[in-house]
């Protein structure tokens, strides 16, 4: 084993690294109707840009998590950012829809490094109640990404066209790489040598037989599925059914941001009083209540009631998700 002196990264660095995948996902949503029209594909085909992102993201999480265990968090993060940059360049230059989907997969695969590796960095750097509070603070700061992504994407698409959304992402990728190169320390203090890798099969079997892995794995997957489904469908619902402009849809991201901020504030107040399991249960109950109300709101057809119900769902989810990740 190779010992590496443990250092703690700054909170700002953690926030930007864990947040950029969300921005990369949500910045694209206001451009979906325009992209579908420009490339002469149906709305359902246009949504492939979102579903392909999620598929490659899931595969990337598996790859970068294992890769960072072998080579370290810092090298894995830098490698992922290079892949992410390559994907964004390909998206900007894509001549047709098929090539665009291909590079969307590359972009997402690279972006996933920010999710899985940053979470590992946080767990290695902070523990216990301190860890819960750090996760909550990061969650509060990440509330800006659901608001920033659609708003930035809406403004860019309105004034410069949907392709220049990728130009913004290229600038972000280069900036992230340089910032990470300069500021990210190695937090995995026990790096496994290639010649002394633990047996893979026993680890897999241990994970498969651990009920906690299944419970929290399904919980996190379900929450992310809800969030991803919202970002895929919401542009068409609000921009085509409710006739919002790209910028107005971008402003709608503030609702998601506010739910995340209030969720993080709620966690900070509850974490010293009740345990994580109880917080998770109450968050899920609140999200389910919002979902039932949302079904009723969809029949009424009032946009403000619709948005209020979405806020309740996201508020519950943003209470639950940080607790499931600890």
PDB file of C-alpha atoms in Angstrom:
ATOM      1  CA  UNK A   1       0.000   0.000   0.000  1.00  0.00           C
ATOM      2  CA  UNK A   2       1.139   3.515  -0.780  1.00  0.00           C
ATOM      3  CA  UNK A   3       0.531   6.075   1.967  1.00  0.00           C
ATOM      4  CA  UNK A   4      -0.403   9.595   0.935  1.00  0.00           C
ATOM      5  CA  UNK A   5      -0.641  12.484   3.369  1.00  0.00           C
ATOM      6  CA  UNK A   6      -4.277  13.384   3.777  1.00  0.00           C
ATOM      7  CA  UNK A   7      -5.343  16.928   2.965  1.00  0.00           C
ATOM      8  CA  UNK A   8      -8.804  18.464   3.084  1.00  0.00           C
ATOM      9  CA  UNK A   9     -10.039  20.294  -0.035  1.00  0.00           C
ATOM     10  CA  UNK A  10     -11.806  23.626   0.233  1.00  0.00           C
ATOM     11  CA  UNK A  11     -15.582  23.728   0.443  1.00  0.00           C
ATOM     12  CA  UNK A  12     -15.710  25.911  -2.682  1.00  0.00           C
ATOM     13  CA  UNK A  13     -13.797  23.324  -4.709  1.00  0.00           C
ATOM     14  CA  UNK A  14     -16.108  20.557  -3.511  1.00  0.00           C
ATOM     15  CA  UNK A  15     -19.146  22.609  -4.488  1.00  0.00           C
ATOM     16  CA  UNK A  16     -17.991  23.365  -8.034  1.00  0.00           C
ATOM     17  CA  UNK A  17     -16.887  19.773  -8.653  1.00  0.00           C
ATOM     18  CA  UNK A  18     -20.078  18.166  -7.417  1.00  0.00           C
ATOM     19  CA  UNK A  19     -22.220  20.867  -9.044  1.00  0.00           C
ATOM     20  CA  UNK A  20     -20.981  20.960 -12.619  1.00  0.00           C
ATOM     21  CA  UNK A  21     -22.684  17.679 -13.655  1.00  0.00           C
ATOM     22  CA  UNK A  22     -26.036  19.169 -12.625  1.00  0.00           C
ATOM     23  CA  UNK A  23     -25.351  22.344 -14.572  1.00  0.00           C
ATOM     24  CA  UNK A  24     -24.303  20.297 -17.614  1.00  0.00           C
ATOM     25  CA  UNK A  25     -27.563  18.416 -17.401  1.00  0.00           C
ATOM     26  CA  UNK A  26     -29.939  21.304 -16.682  1.00  0.00           C
ATOM     27  CA  UNK A  27     -28.343  24.006 -18.881  1.00  0.00           C
ATOM     28  CA  UNK A  28     -29.425  21.972 -21.886  1.00  0.00           C
ATOM     29  CA  UNK A  29     -33.118  21.709 -21.000  1.00  0.00           C
ATOM     30  CA  UNK A  30     -34.333  25.127 -22.279  1.00  0.00           C
ATOM     31  CA  UNK A  31     -32.716  24.357 -25.640  1.00  0.00           C
ATOM     32  CA  UNK A  32     -34.490  21.006 -26.142  1.00  0.00           C
ATOM     33  CA  UNK A  33     -37.474  22.347 -28.144  1.00  0.00           C
ATOM     34  CA  UNK A  34     -35.174  24.527 -30.303  1.00  0.00           C
ATOM     35  CA  UNK A  35     -32.756  21.644 -30.839  1.00  0.00           C
ATOM     36  CA  UNK A  36     -35.563  19.287 -31.847  1.00  0.00           C
ATOM     37  CA  UNK A  37     -36.804  21.840 -34.365  1.00  0.00           C
ATOM     38  CA  UNK A  38     -33.366  22.727 -35.767  1.00  0.00           C
ATOM     39  CA  UNK A  39     -32.305  19.104 -36.262  1.00  0.00           C
ATOM     40  CA  UNK A  40     -35.776  18.135 -37.509  1.00  0.00           C
ATOM     41  CA  UNK A  41     -36.424  15.450 -34.923  1.00  0.00           C
ATOM     42  CA  UNK A  42     -39.497  14.814 -32.803  1.00  0.00           C
ATOM     43  CA  UNK A  43     -39.771  15.909 -29.182  1.00  0.00           C
ATOM     44  CA  UNK A  44     -39.368  12.268 -28.172  1.00  0.00           C
ATOM     45  CA  UNK A  45     -36.152  12.032 -30.173  1.00  0.00           C
ATOM     46  CA  UNK A  46     -34.958  15.304 -28.647  1.00  0.00           C
ATOM     47  CA  UNK A  47     -35.420  13.798 -25.204  1.00  0.00           C
ATOM     48  CA  UNK A  48     -32.809  11.199 -26.122  1.00  0.00           C
ATOM     49  CA  UNK A  49     -30.250  13.903 -25.363  1.00  0.00           C
ATOM     50  CA  UNK A  50     -31.390  13.658 -21.746  1.00  0.00           C
ATOM     51  CA  UNK A  51     -31.882   9.885 -21.477  1.00  0.00           C
ATOM     52  CA  UNK A  52     -28.512   9.235 -23.132  1.00  0.00           C
ATOM     53  CA  UNK A  53     -26.951  11.595 -20.594  1.00  0.00           C
ATOM     54  CA  UNK A  54     -28.401   9.589 -17.718  1.00  0.00           C
ATOM     55  CA  UNK A  55     -27.322   6.215 -19.130  1.00  0.00           C
ATOM     56  CA  UNK A  56     -23.726   7.290 -19.722  1.00  0.00           C
ATOM     57  CA  UNK A  57     -23.730   9.047 -16.345  1.00  0.00           C
ATOM     58  CA  UNK A  58     -24.645   5.801 -14.567  1.00  0.00           C
ATOM     59  CA  UNK A  59     -21.919   3.889 -16.399  1.00  0.00           C
ATOM     60  CA  UNK A  60     -19.446   6.643 -15.623  1.00  0.00           C
ATOM     61  CA  UNK A  61     -20.233   6.489 -11.913  1.00  0.00           C
ATOM     62  CA  UNK A  62     -19.305   2.799 -11.897  1.00  0.00           C
ATOM     63  CA  UNK A  63     -16.106   3.391 -13.855  1.00  0.00           C
ATOM     64  CA  UNK A  64     -14.774   6.511 -12.118  1.00  0.00           C
ATOM     65  CA  UNK A  65     -15.510   5.158  -8.647  1.00  0.00           C
ATOM     66  CA  UNK A  66     -13.412   2.052  -9.271  1.00  0.00           C
ATOM     67  CA  UNK A  67     -10.763   3.970 -11.194  1.00  0.00           C
ATOM     68  CA  UNK A  68     -10.330   6.540  -8.417  1.00  0.00           C
ATOM     69  CA  UNK A  69      -9.858   3.729  -5.886  1.00  0.00           C
ATOM     70  CA  UNK A  70      -6.913   2.466  -7.938  1.00  0.00           C
ATOM     71  CA  UNK A  71      -5.196   5.660  -9.087  1.00  0.00           C
ATOM     72  CA  UNK A  72      -6.446   8.225  -6.569  1.00  0.00           C
ATOM     73  CA  UNK A  73      -9.176  10.863  -6.467  1.00  0.00           C
ATOM     74  CA  UNK A  74      -7.095  13.652  -7.985  1.00  0.00           C
ATOM     75  CA  UNK A  75      -5.875  11.785 -11.135  1.00  0.00           C
ATOM     76  CA  UNK A  76      -9.356  10.362 -11.715  1.00  0.00           C
ATOM     77  CA  UNK A  77     -10.973  13.787 -11.421  1.00  0.00           C
ATOM     78  CA  UNK A  78      -8.518  15.343 -13.881  1.00  0.00           C
ATOM     79  CA  UNK A  79      -8.997  12.481 -16.356  1.00  0.00           C
ATOM     80  CA  UNK A  80     -12.774  12.784 -16.132  1.00  0.00           C
ATOM     81  CA  UNK A  81     -12.632  16.518 -16.777  1.00  0.00           C
ATOM     82  CA  UNK A  82     -10.586  15.914 -19.935  1.00  0.00           C
ATOM     83  CA  UNK A  83     -13.221  13.450 -21.188  1.00  0.00           C
ATOM     84  CA  UNK A  84     -15.916  15.979 -20.283  1.00  0.00           C
ATOM     85  CA  UNK A  85     -14.146  18.723 -22.249  1.00  0.00           C
ATOM     86  CA  UNK A  86     -13.789  16.438 -25.280  1.00  0.00           C
ATOM     87  CA  UNK A  87     -17.513  15.682 -25.165  1.00  0.00           C
ATOM     88  CA  UNK A  88     -18.447  19.369 -25.109  1.00  0.00           C
ATOM     89  CA  UNK A  89     -16.168  20.143 -28.056  1.00  0.00           C
ATOM     90  CA  UNK A  90     -17.767  17.280 -29.980  1.00  0.00           C
ATOM     91  CA  UNK A  91     -21.260  18.575 -29.170  1.00  0.00           C
ATOM     92  CA  UNK A  92     -20.399  22.023 -30.486  1.00  0.00           C
ATOM     93  CA  UNK A  93     -19.106  20.574 -33.770  1.00  0.00           C
ATOM     94  CA  UNK A  94     -21.668  17.760 -34.222  1.00  0.00           C
ATOM     95  CA  UNK A  95     -23.047  17.882 -37.804  1.00  0.00           C
ATOM     96  CA  UNK A  96     -26.182  15.829 -37.124  1.00  0.00           C
ATOM     97  CA  UNK A  97     -28.344  14.383 -34.378  1.00  0.00           C
ATOM     98  CA  UNK A  98     -26.658  10.970 -34.289  1.00  0.00           C
ATOM     99  CA  UNK A  99     -23.203  12.473 -33.748  1.00  0.00           C
ATOM    100  CA  UNK A 100     -24.649  14.857 -31.173  1.00  0.00           C
ATOM    101  CA  UNK A 101     -26.006  11.903 -29.176  1.00  0.00           C
ATOM    102  CA  UNK A 102     -22.621  10.178 -29.397  1.00  0.00           C
ATOM    103  CA  UNK A 103     -20.805  13.150 -27.903  1.00  0.00           C
ATOM    104  CA  UNK A 104     -23.578  13.655 -25.361  1.00  0.00           C
ATOM    105  CA  UNK A 105     -22.644  10.186 -24.099  1.00  0.00           C
ATOM    106  CA  UNK A 106     -18.976  11.196 -23.925  1.00  0.00           C
ATOM    107  CA  UNK A 107     -19.836  14.437 -22.131  1.00  0.00           C
ATOM    108  CA  UNK A 108     -21.984  12.659 -19.556  1.00  0.00           C
ATOM    109  CA  UNK A 109     -19.443   9.891 -18.986  1.00  0.00           C
ATOM    110  CA  UNK A 110     -16.833  12.521 -18.150  1.00  0.00           C
ATOM    111  CA  UNK A 111     -19.201  14.651 -16.069  1.00  0.00           C
ATOM    112  CA  UNK A 112     -20.096  11.725 -13.816  1.00  0.00           C
ATOM    113  CA  UNK A 113     -16.637  11.936 -12.262  1.00  0.00           C
ATOM    114  CA  UNK A 114     -17.803  15.061 -10.459  1.00  0.00           C
ATOM    115  CA  UNK A 115     -20.581  13.165  -8.736  1.00  0.00           C
ATOM    116  CA  UNK A 116     -18.982   9.923  -7.599  1.00  0.00           C
ATOM    117  CA  UNK A 117     -15.398  11.035  -6.947  1.00  0.00           C
ATOM    118  CA  UNK A 118     -16.404  14.230  -5.151  1.00  0.00           C
ATOM    119  CA  UNK A 119     -18.685  12.262  -2.848  1.00  0.00           C
ATOM    120  CA  UNK A 120     -15.756   9.967  -2.035  1.00  0.00           C
ATOM    121  CA  UNK A 121     -13.596  13.012  -1.358  1.00  0.00           C
ATOM    122  CA  UNK A 122     -16.223  14.397   1.007  1.00  0.00           C
ATOM    123  CA  UNK A 123     -16.557  11.126   2.934  1.00  0.00           C
ATOM    124  CA  UNK A 124     -12.785  10.846   3.284  1.00  0.00           C
ATOM    125  CA  UNK A 125     -12.447  14.450   4.431  1.00  0.00           C
ATOM    126  CA  UNK A 126     -15.429  14.825   6.788  1.00  0.00           C
ATOM    127  CA  UNK A 127     -17.197  12.362   9.095  1.00  0.00           C
ATOM    128  CA  UNK A 128     -20.025  12.126  11.629  1.00  0.00           C
ATOM    129  CA  UNK A 129     -22.098  15.191  12.444  1.00  0.00           C
ATOM    130  CA  UNK A 130     -19.512  17.384  10.740  1.00  0.00           C
ATOM    131  CA  UNK A 131     -19.936  15.321   7.585  1.00  0.00           C
ATOM    132  CA  UNK A 132     -23.722  15.677   7.725  1.00  0.00           C
ATOM    133  CA  UNK A 133     -23.422  19.444   8.078  1.00  0.00           C
ATOM    134  CA  UNK A 134     -20.915  19.665   5.227  1.00  0.00           C
ATOM    135  CA  UNK A 135     -23.211  17.605   2.998  1.00  0.00           C
ATOM    136  CA  UNK A 136     -26.070  19.938   3.922  1.00  0.00           C
ATOM    137  CA  UNK A 137     -24.001  23.046   3.160  1.00  0.00           C
ATOM    138  CA  UNK A 138     -22.945  21.599  -0.169  1.00  0.00           C
ATOM    139  CA  UNK A 139     -26.588  20.770  -0.868  1.00  0.00           C
ATOM    140  CA  UNK A 140     -27.587  24.358  -0.123  1.00  0.00           C
ATOM    141  CA  UNK A 141     -24.890  25.710  -2.421  1.00  0.00           C
ATOM    142  CA  UNK A 142     -25.873  23.214  -5.101  1.00  0.00           C
ATOM    143  CA  UNK A 143     -29.307  24.788  -5.116  1.00  0.00           C
ATOM    144  CA  UNK A 144     -27.749  27.366  -7.411  1.00  0.00           C
ATOM    145  CA  UNK A 145     -27.091  24.781 -10.122  1.00  0.00           C
ATOM    146  CA  UNK A 146     -30.758  23.929 -10.838  1.00  0.00           C
ATOM    147  CA  UNK A 147     -31.429  27.670 -10.984  1.00  0.00           C
ATOM    148  CA  UNK A 148     -28.241  28.660 -12.801  1.00  0.00           C
ATOM    149  CA  UNK A 149     -28.324  25.888 -15.418  1.00  0.00           C
ATOM    150  CA  UNK A 150     -31.765  26.491 -16.982  1.00  0.00           C
ATOM    151  CA  UNK A 151     -31.463  30.275 -16.671  1.00  0.00           C
ATOM    152  CA  UNK A 152     -28.032  30.366 -18.288  1.00  0.00           C
ATOM    153  CA  UNK A 153     -29.186  27.913 -20.942  1.00  0.00           C
ATOM    154  CA  UNK A 154     -32.353  29.906 -21.612  1.00  0.00           C
ATOM    155  CA  UNK A 155     -30.507  33.199 -22.040  1.00  0.00           C
ATOM    156  CA  UNK A 156     -27.815  31.604 -24.226  1.00  0.00           C
ATOM    157  CA  UNK A 157     -30.348  29.807 -26.414  1.00  0.00           C
ATOM    158  CA  UNK A 158     -32.515  32.928 -26.825  1.00  0.00           C
ATOM    159  CA  UNK A 159     -29.739  35.327 -27.810  1.00  0.00           C
ATOM    160  CA  UNK A 160     -27.003  33.107 -29.275  1.00  0.00           C
ATOM    161  CA  UNK A 161     -28.663  29.844 -30.353  1.00  0.00           C
ATOM    162  CA  UNK A 162     -28.696  26.389 -28.818  1.00  0.00           C
ATOM    163  CA  UNK A 163     -25.218  25.417 -30.073  1.00  0.00           C
ATOM    164  CA  UNK A 164     -23.569  28.137 -28.029  1.00  0.00           C
ATOM    165  CA  UNK A 165     -24.823  26.395 -24.905  1.00  0.00           C
ATOM    166  CA  UNK A 166     -21.960  24.006 -25.645  1.00  0.00           C
ATOM    167  CA  UNK A 167     -19.542  26.930 -25.948  1.00  0.00           C
ATOM    168  CA  UNK A 168     -20.458  27.918 -22.394  1.00  0.00           C
ATOM    169  CA  UNK A 169     -19.814  24.348 -21.251  1.00  0.00           C
ATOM    170  CA  UNK A 170     -16.407  24.299 -22.965  1.00  0.00           C
ATOM    171  CA  UNK A 171     -15.364  27.416 -21.062  1.00  0.00           C
ATOM    172  CA  UNK A 172     -16.633  25.834 -17.838  1.00  0.00           C
ATOM    173  CA  UNK A 173     -14.730  22.585 -18.519  1.00  0.00           C
ATOM    174  CA  UNK A 174     -11.421  24.375 -19.111  1.00  0.00           C
ATOM    175  CA  UNK A 175     -11.898  26.513 -15.983  1.00  0.00           C
ATOM    176  CA  UNK A 176     -12.733  23.464 -13.866  1.00  0.00           C
ATOM    177  CA  UNK A 177      -9.711  21.564 -15.097  1.00  0.00           C
ATOM    178  CA  UNK A 178      -7.309  24.404 -14.293  1.00  0.00           C
ATOM    179  CA  UNK A 179      -8.878  25.010 -10.873  1.00  0.00           C
ATOM    180  CA  UNK A 180      -8.767  21.297 -10.001  1.00  0.00           C
ATOM    181  CA  UNK A 181      -5.193  20.949 -11.227  1.00  0.00           C
ATOM    182  CA  UNK A 182      -4.156  23.766  -8.917  1.00  0.00           C
ATOM    183  CA  UNK A 183      -6.261  23.140  -5.814  1.00  0.00           C
ATOM    184  CA  UNK A 184      -7.395  19.511  -5.439  1.00  0.00           C
ATOM    185  CA  UNK A 185      -5.329  17.429  -2.972  1.00  0.00           C
ATOM    186  CA  UNK A 186      -5.336  13.638  -2.822  1.00  0.00           C
ATOM    187  CA  UNK A 187      -7.744  12.476  -0.095  1.00  0.00           C
ATOM    188  CA  UNK A 188      -7.500   8.710  -0.610  1.00  0.00           C
ATOM    189  CA  UNK A 189      -4.675   8.080   1.863  1.00  0.00           C
ATOM    190  CA  UNK A 190      -4.493   4.339   1.094  1.00  0.00           C
ATOM    191  CA  UNK A 191      -4.001   3.886  -2.639  1.00  0.00           C
ATOM    192  CA  UNK A 192      -4.001   0.246  -3.734  1.00  0.00           C
ATOM    193  CA  UNK A 193      -1.043  -0.812  -5.840  1.00  0.00           C
ATOM    194  CA  UNK A 194      -2.029  -2.360  -9.178  1.00  0.00           C
ATOM    195  CA  UNK A 195      -0.271  -5.594  -8.261  1.00  0.00           C
ATOM    196  CA  UNK A 196      -2.168  -5.910  -4.987  1.00  0.00           C
ATOM    197  CA  UNK A 197      -5.769  -5.346  -5.977  1.00  0.00           C
ATOM    198  CA  UNK A 198      -8.334  -7.041  -3.713  1.00  0.00           C
ATOM    199  CA  UNK A 199     -10.361  -9.849  -5.247  1.00  0.00           C
ATOM    200  CA  UNK A 200     -13.287  -8.409  -7.163  1.00  0.00           C
ATOM    201  CA  UNK A 201     -15.779 -11.247  -6.712  1.00  0.00           C
ATOM    202  CA  UNK A 202     -15.822 -11.263  -2.867  1.00  0.00           C
ATOM    203  CA  UNK A 203     -16.383  -7.501  -2.836  1.00  0.00           C
ATOM    204  CA  UNK A 204     -19.287  -7.783  -5.268  1.00  0.00           C
ATOM    205  CA  UNK A 205     -20.836 -10.632  -3.275  1.00  0.00           C
ATOM    206  CA  UNK A 206     -20.495  -8.694  -0.039  1.00  0.00           C
ATOM    207  CA  UNK A 207     -22.226  -5.696  -1.600  1.00  0.00           C
ATOM    208  CA  UNK A 208     -24.987  -7.810  -3.142  1.00  0.00           C
ATOM    209  CA  UNK A 209     -25.767  -9.465   0.196  1.00  0.00           C
ATOM    210  CA  UNK A 210     -25.721  -6.232   2.214  1.00  0.00           C
ATOM    211  CA  UNK A 211     -29.341  -5.028   2.663  1.00  0.00           C
ATOM    212  CA  UNK A 212     -28.192  -1.474   3.364  1.00  0.00           C
ATOM    213  CA  UNK A 213     -26.536  -1.308  -0.057  1.00  0.00           C
ATOM    214  CA  UNK A 214     -29.798  -2.325  -1.718  1.00  0.00           C
ATOM    215  CA  UNK A 215     -31.973   0.017   0.337  1.00  0.00           C
ATOM    216  CA  UNK A 216     -29.853   3.117  -0.130  1.00  0.00           C
ATOM    217  CA  UNK A 217     -28.895   2.189  -3.679  1.00  0.00           C
ATOM    218  CA  UNK A 218     -32.545   1.943  -4.694  1.00  0.00           C
ATOM    219  CA  UNK A 219     -33.385   5.097  -2.753  1.00  0.00           C
ATOM    220  CA  UNK A 220     -30.664   7.184  -4.398  1.00  0.00           C
ATOM    221  CA  UNK A 221     -31.480   5.704  -7.813  1.00  0.00           C
ATOM    222  CA  UNK A 222     -35.165   6.472  -7.380  1.00  0.00           C
ATOM    223  CA  UNK A 223     -34.554  10.067  -6.345  1.00  0.00           C
ATOM    224  CA  UNK A 224     -32.160  10.658  -9.219  1.00  0.00           C
ATOM    225  CA  UNK A 225     -34.668   9.040 -11.577  1.00  0.00           C
ATOM    226  CA  UNK A 226     -37.321  11.530 -10.479  1.00  0.00           C
ATOM    227  CA  UNK A 227     -34.948  14.473 -10.855  1.00  0.00           C
ATOM    228  CA  UNK A 228     -33.723  13.323 -14.269  1.00  0.00           C
ATOM    229  CA  UNK A 229     -37.287  12.687 -15.491  1.00  0.00           C
ATOM    230  CA  UNK A 230     -38.251  16.204 -14.470  1.00  0.00           C
ATOM    231  CA  UNK A 231     -35.389  17.753 -16.431  1.00  0.00           C
ATOM    232  CA  UNK A 232     -36.253  15.660 -19.508  1.00  0.00           C
ATOM    233  CA  UNK A 233     -39.992  16.382 -19.533  1.00  0.00           C
ATOM    234  CA  UNK A 234     -40.304  19.822 -17.922  1.00  0.00           C
ATOM    235  CA  UNK A 235     -39.123  21.899 -20.943  1.00  0.00           C
ATOM    236  CA  UNK A 236     -41.863  20.473 -23.154  1.00  0.00           C
ATOM    237  CA  UNK A 237     -44.533  20.723 -20.437  1.00  0.00           C
ATOM    238  CA  UNK A 238     -43.807  24.320 -19.484  1.00  0.00           C
ATOM    239  CA  UNK A 239     -42.652  25.688 -22.849  1.00  0.00           C
ATOM    240  CA  UNK A 240     -45.152  23.942 -25.130  1.00  0.00           C
ATOM    241  CA  UNK A 241     -48.166  23.270 -22.879  1.00  0.00           C
ATOM    242  CA  UNK A 242     -47.947  26.348 -20.628  1.00  0.00           C
ATOM    243  CA  UNK A 243     -46.236  28.449 -23.367  1.00  0.00           C
ATOM    244  CA  UNK A 244     -43.318  29.775 -21.322  1.00  0.00           C
ATOM    245  CA  UNK A 245     -40.323  31.260 -23.148  1.00  0.00           C
ATOM    246  CA  UNK A 246     -36.819  29.807 -22.764  1.00  0.00           C
ATOM    247  CA  UNK A 247     -35.900  32.552 -20.295  1.00  0.00           C
ATOM    248  CA  UNK A 248     -39.148  32.168 -18.334  1.00  0.00           C
ATOM    249  CA  UNK A 249     -38.497  28.442 -18.101  1.00  0.00           C
ATOM    250  CA  UNK A 250     -34.986  29.215 -16.879  1.00  0.00           C
ATOM    251  CA  UNK A 251     -36.404  31.394 -14.110  1.00  0.00           C
ATOM    252  CA  UNK A 252     -38.524  28.414 -13.072  1.00  0.00           C
ATOM    253  CA  UNK A 253     -35.269  26.837 -11.897  1.00  0.00           C
ATOM    254  CA  UNK A 254     -35.438  29.190  -8.915  1.00  0.00           C
ATOM    255  CA  UNK A 255     -38.292  27.058  -7.569  1.00  0.00           C
ATOM    256  CA  UNK A 256     -36.078  23.978  -7.594  1.00  0.00           C
ATOM    257  CA  UNK A 257     -33.242  26.004  -6.088  1.00  0.00           C
ATOM    258  CA  UNK A 258     -35.433  27.303  -3.280  1.00  0.00           C
ATOM    259  CA  UNK A 259     -36.614  23.793  -2.433  1.00  0.00           C
ATOM    260  CA  UNK A 260     -32.984  22.656  -2.202  1.00  0.00           C
ATOM    261  CA  UNK A 261     -31.996  25.587   0.011  1.00  0.00           C
ATOM    262  CA  UNK A 262     -34.907  25.029   2.389  1.00  0.00           C
ATOM    263  CA  UNK A 263     -34.185  21.300   2.422  1.00  0.00           C
ATOM    264  CA  UNK A 264     -30.592  21.930   3.470  1.00  0.00           C
ATOM    265  CA  UNK A 265     -31.648  24.433   6.141  1.00  0.00           C
ATOM    266  CA  UNK A 266     -34.129  21.882   7.472  1.00  0.00           C
ATOM    267  CA  UNK A 267     -31.417  19.217   7.652  1.00  0.00           C
ATOM    268  CA  UNK A 268     -29.116  21.551   9.572  1.00  0.00           C
ATOM    269  CA  UNK A 269     -31.857  22.079  12.161  1.00  0.00           C
ATOM    270  CA  UNK A 270     -32.827  18.402  12.407  1.00  0.00           C
ATOM    271  CA  UNK A 271     -29.455  16.648  12.293  1.00  0.00           C
ATOM    272  CA  UNK A 272     -28.632  17.478  15.925  1.00  0.00           C
ATOM    273  CA  UNK A 273     -32.087  16.380  17.131  1.00  0.00           C
ATOM    274  CA  UNK A 274     -33.019  13.207  15.266  1.00  0.00           C
ATOM    275  CA  UNK A 275     -31.043  10.567  13.382  1.00  0.00           C
ATOM    276  CA  UNK A 276     -30.520  10.329   9.630  1.00  0.00           C
ATOM    277  CA  UNK A 277     -33.036   7.494   9.173  1.00  0.00           C
ATOM    278  CA  UNK A 278     -35.842   9.535  10.724  1.00  0.00           C
ATOM    279  CA  UNK A 279     -34.938  12.567   8.605  1.00  0.00           C
ATOM    280  CA  UNK A 280     -34.969  10.360   5.509  1.00  0.00           C
ATOM    281  CA  UNK A 281     -38.428   8.992   6.369  1.00  0.00           C
ATOM    282  CA  UNK A 282     -39.935  12.454   6.859  1.00  0.00           C
ATOM    283  CA  UNK A 283     -38.394  13.671   3.623  1.00  0.00           C
ATOM    284  CA  UNK A 284     -39.910  10.753   1.703  1.00  0.00           C
ATOM    285  CA  UNK A 285     -43.331  11.299   3.282  1.00  0.00           C
ATOM    286  CA  UNK A 286     -43.246  14.951   2.239  1.00  0.00           C
ATOM    287  CA  UNK A 287     -42.182  14.054  -1.316  1.00  0.00           C
ATOM    288  CA  UNK A 288     -44.989  11.487  -1.632  1.00  0.00           C
ATOM    289  CA  UNK A 289     -47.524  14.032  -0.374  1.00  0.00           C
ATOM    290  CA  UNK A 290     -46.341  16.500  -3.000  1.00  0.00           C
ATOM    291  CA  UNK A 291     -46.570  13.816  -5.702  1.00  0.00           C
ATOM    292  CA  UNK A 292     -50.205  13.018  -4.829  1.00  0.00           C
ATOM    293  CA  UNK A 293     -51.058  16.720  -4.887  1.00  0.00           C
ATOM    294  CA  UNK A 294     -49.272  17.055  -8.236  1.00  0.00           C
ATOM    295  CA  UNK A 295     -51.598  14.461  -9.768  1.00  0.00           C
ATOM    296  CA  UNK A 296     -54.574  16.582  -8.723  1.00  0.00           C
ATOM    297  CA  UNK A 297     -52.924  19.781  -9.951  1.00  0.00           C
ATOM    298  CA  UNK A 298     -52.366  18.242 -13.379  1.00  0.00           C
ATOM    299  CA  UNK A 299     -56.130  17.781 -13.723  1.00  0.00           C
ATOM    300  CA  UNK A 300     -56.857  21.350 -12.656  1.00  0.00           C
ATOM    301  CA  UNK A 301     -54.287  22.756 -15.093  1.00  0.00           C
ATOM    302  CA  UNK A 302     -53.301  25.831 -13.065  1.00  0.00           C
ATOM    303  CA  UNK A 303     -49.595  26.554 -13.602  1.00  0.00           C
ATOM    304  CA  UNK A 304     -49.065  28.140 -10.172  1.00  0.00           C
ATOM    305  CA  UNK A 305     -50.601  25.190  -8.337  1.00  0.00           C
ATOM    306  CA  UNK A 306     -48.534  22.892 -10.561  1.00  0.00           C
ATOM    307  CA  UNK A 307     -45.323  24.692  -9.589  1.00  0.00           C
ATOM    308  CA  UNK A 308     -46.256  24.650  -5.879  1.00  0.00           C
ATOM    309  CA  UNK A 309     -46.704  20.872  -5.935  1.00  0.00           C
ATOM    310  CA  UNK A 310     -43.379  20.430  -7.722  1.00  0.00           C
ATOM    311  CA  UNK A 311     -41.783  22.559  -5.000  1.00  0.00           C
ATOM    312  CA  UNK A 312     -43.175  20.259  -2.279  1.00  0.00           C
ATOM    313  CA  UNK A 313     -41.877  17.148  -4.075  1.00  0.00           C
ATOM    314  CA  UNK A 314     -38.402  18.609  -4.513  1.00  0.00           C
ATOM    315  CA  UNK A 315     -38.334  19.906  -0.933  1.00  0.00           C
ATOM    316  CA  UNK A 316     -38.910  16.368   0.339  1.00  0.00           C
ATOM    317  CA  UNK A 317     -36.347  14.885  -2.036  1.00  0.00           C
ATOM    318  CA  UNK A 318     -33.685  17.413  -1.065  1.00  0.00           C
ATOM    319  CA  UNK A 319     -34.227  16.518   2.592  1.00  0.00           C
ATOM    320  CA  UNK A 320     -33.849  12.819   1.794  1.00  0.00           C
ATOM    321  CA  UNK A 321     -30.959  12.771  -0.677  1.00  0.00           C
ATOM    322  CA  UNK A 322     -28.144  14.203   1.515  1.00  0.00           C
ATOM    323  CA  UNK A 323     -29.042  11.755   4.291  1.00  0.00           C
ATOM    324  CA  UNK A 324     -28.942   8.805   1.884  1.00  0.00           C
ATOM    325  CA  UNK A 325     -25.484   9.805   0.667  1.00  0.00           C
ATOM    326  CA  UNK A 326     -23.829   9.946   4.084  1.00  0.00           C
TER     327      UNK A 326
END
